[in-house]
């Protein structure tokens, strides 16, 4: 192979020398063809020899079954090496924005040179290609060969031949040198270029003069506030006298009306500011009471052996209710510092008007709302969800609903009439119920006429529905000595609805009996209890246990009942007529009662089943206590008396004990724990009865 190559190369060199000596102006294209032929001779027998396989040293040798096994691999379009946390600052939104990374990877690109003949850029591209080819062909000759060609002499024949070749129209040189004209579409051709400018960011700022300031310092008390009110009232009276005494022109009258309108617009803002200022003055004046309410805990409870005390806080009264008694108390469930007080009298021979008053713990000197009525108020209840709706029962048998949002109106928004089924006797209790299926609000009432009525608020009137009529069948002897059965209405004095079962309720009567009733059975009593020897003043379900309720009467007793038994679980003799009783909202075994001798009794059945933990006189012996209510959140109670005063009292720590969390012991839910405590008491009281039977 090497000899053949050298021989060929020698022949090639010799032929080249002869050609050079004979004619040095041999064309360059012929030289290129000879070079290509020599290269072909060198590699003409390479296809006879097979190419050896080169294997790496660490290649794994596989069997035929492993080689035939198909392995499936899935290719995803996402680039695993692409960054995910690239952000760029956006000058338009003035924040950093994430940049979406392109997952496209280009492995092979081949640019083609094919084009459509109809394309508008055909001539420009063809011209550019022709120019490139001419430049390449003319610039491919080296400088040495150009010099040799210039040095070698040429004959006339060769010049004639070359000149003839150049002048031929079909020669390659004439084709390459000939420039084709650049044609453009003269009808639709348009060459345009534009570039939009980015709007520069601009910052603008402005500066204003500061408002004038003035330092003012003063002190205010109740007398100064009162003097300011008096001056304002005197100024109003003077304005009224001027308007009546002077008859001015129309212009003057229009100016005065505008002035009065501005005064009426400013009046609500003035009253709101005065109310806030009055609260601040009262809280500063009686700061020691507010501190006791918030922080004071009686330290002597540690040495009293489960006994407790009541700390007097604020005392509330209303000047418009002088000579009246507190006939109803009710806390607002949404605003826990606000409570309603019904004013009337229990002396039925001296009946007069009534007053509905709303007090707050934030200001005890003056009520928040005052509503006067033509008849004495005997009961009050505030809606739990809609705290601005207040249901009221009157001594003359009417029921009404007040809306606290309409402060300017002193009249109720709903009131029963004789045509719309009002009671004929005093209304002793009202209770709000859940909305009916149509979404209308409704409440129930009980009266001495023996009717239990449901009132529905529809548009601007109250629609009544009789739920139950209390009656007793009595045998009456006639003149001939024969007996006759006659039904007599029984006066209802109190009632309370079940906390979980909406249709179940208890009714206390004037003859001392308690009836368990249901809305679904309007003409039938589910159960009756011989509870007391005198009228039942109050009956209330337990807040936690669904089967326990409590009752009190003027026969000096308070009784705790299990609704499944006819006999009471506990009987407590308080040595005086009992006016009211109430369960504590924080415990299932704590309740409190008030007696007509001015003493408050607080019991905790879980600690002592036989006597009260606290017996404290909060008023003089000659003053009778009428009602009591626990606050739903704060550890205080309010007590009303026959003079129209409401006294707030704070419970000492022994009266509101709660289970402590022992180490390593998980306490159950508070509600479940309270139910278990009451259930334990019920079981302990019923076991001896079963053993005796």
PDB file of N, CA and C in Angstrom, residues 67 306 333 622:
ATOM      1  N   UNK A  67     -30.344  -9.098  27.307  1.00  0.00           N
ATOM      2  CA  UNK A  67     -30.286  -8.209  26.163  1.00  0.00           C
ATOM      3  C   UNK A  67     -31.647  -8.064  25.489  1.00  0.00           C
ATOM      4  N   UNK A 306     -65.032  26.685 103.240  1.00  0.00           N
ATOM      5  CA  UNK A 306     -66.030  26.609 102.170  1.00  0.00           C
ATOM      6  C   UNK A 306     -67.092  27.698 102.240  1.00  0.00           C
ATOM      7  N   UNK A 333     -77.448  39.199  76.491  1.00  0.00           N
ATOM      8  CA  UNK A 333     -76.509  38.109  76.201  1.00  0.00           C
ATOM      9  C   UNK A 333     -75.368  38.554  75.297  1.00  0.00           C
ATOM     10  N   UNK A 622     -86.304  45.771 106.740  1.00  0.00           N
ATOM     11  CA  UNK A 622     -87.642  46.202 106.344  1.00  0.00           C
ATOM     12  C   UNK A 622     -87.841  46.256 104.831  1.00  0.00           C
TER      13      UNK A 622
END
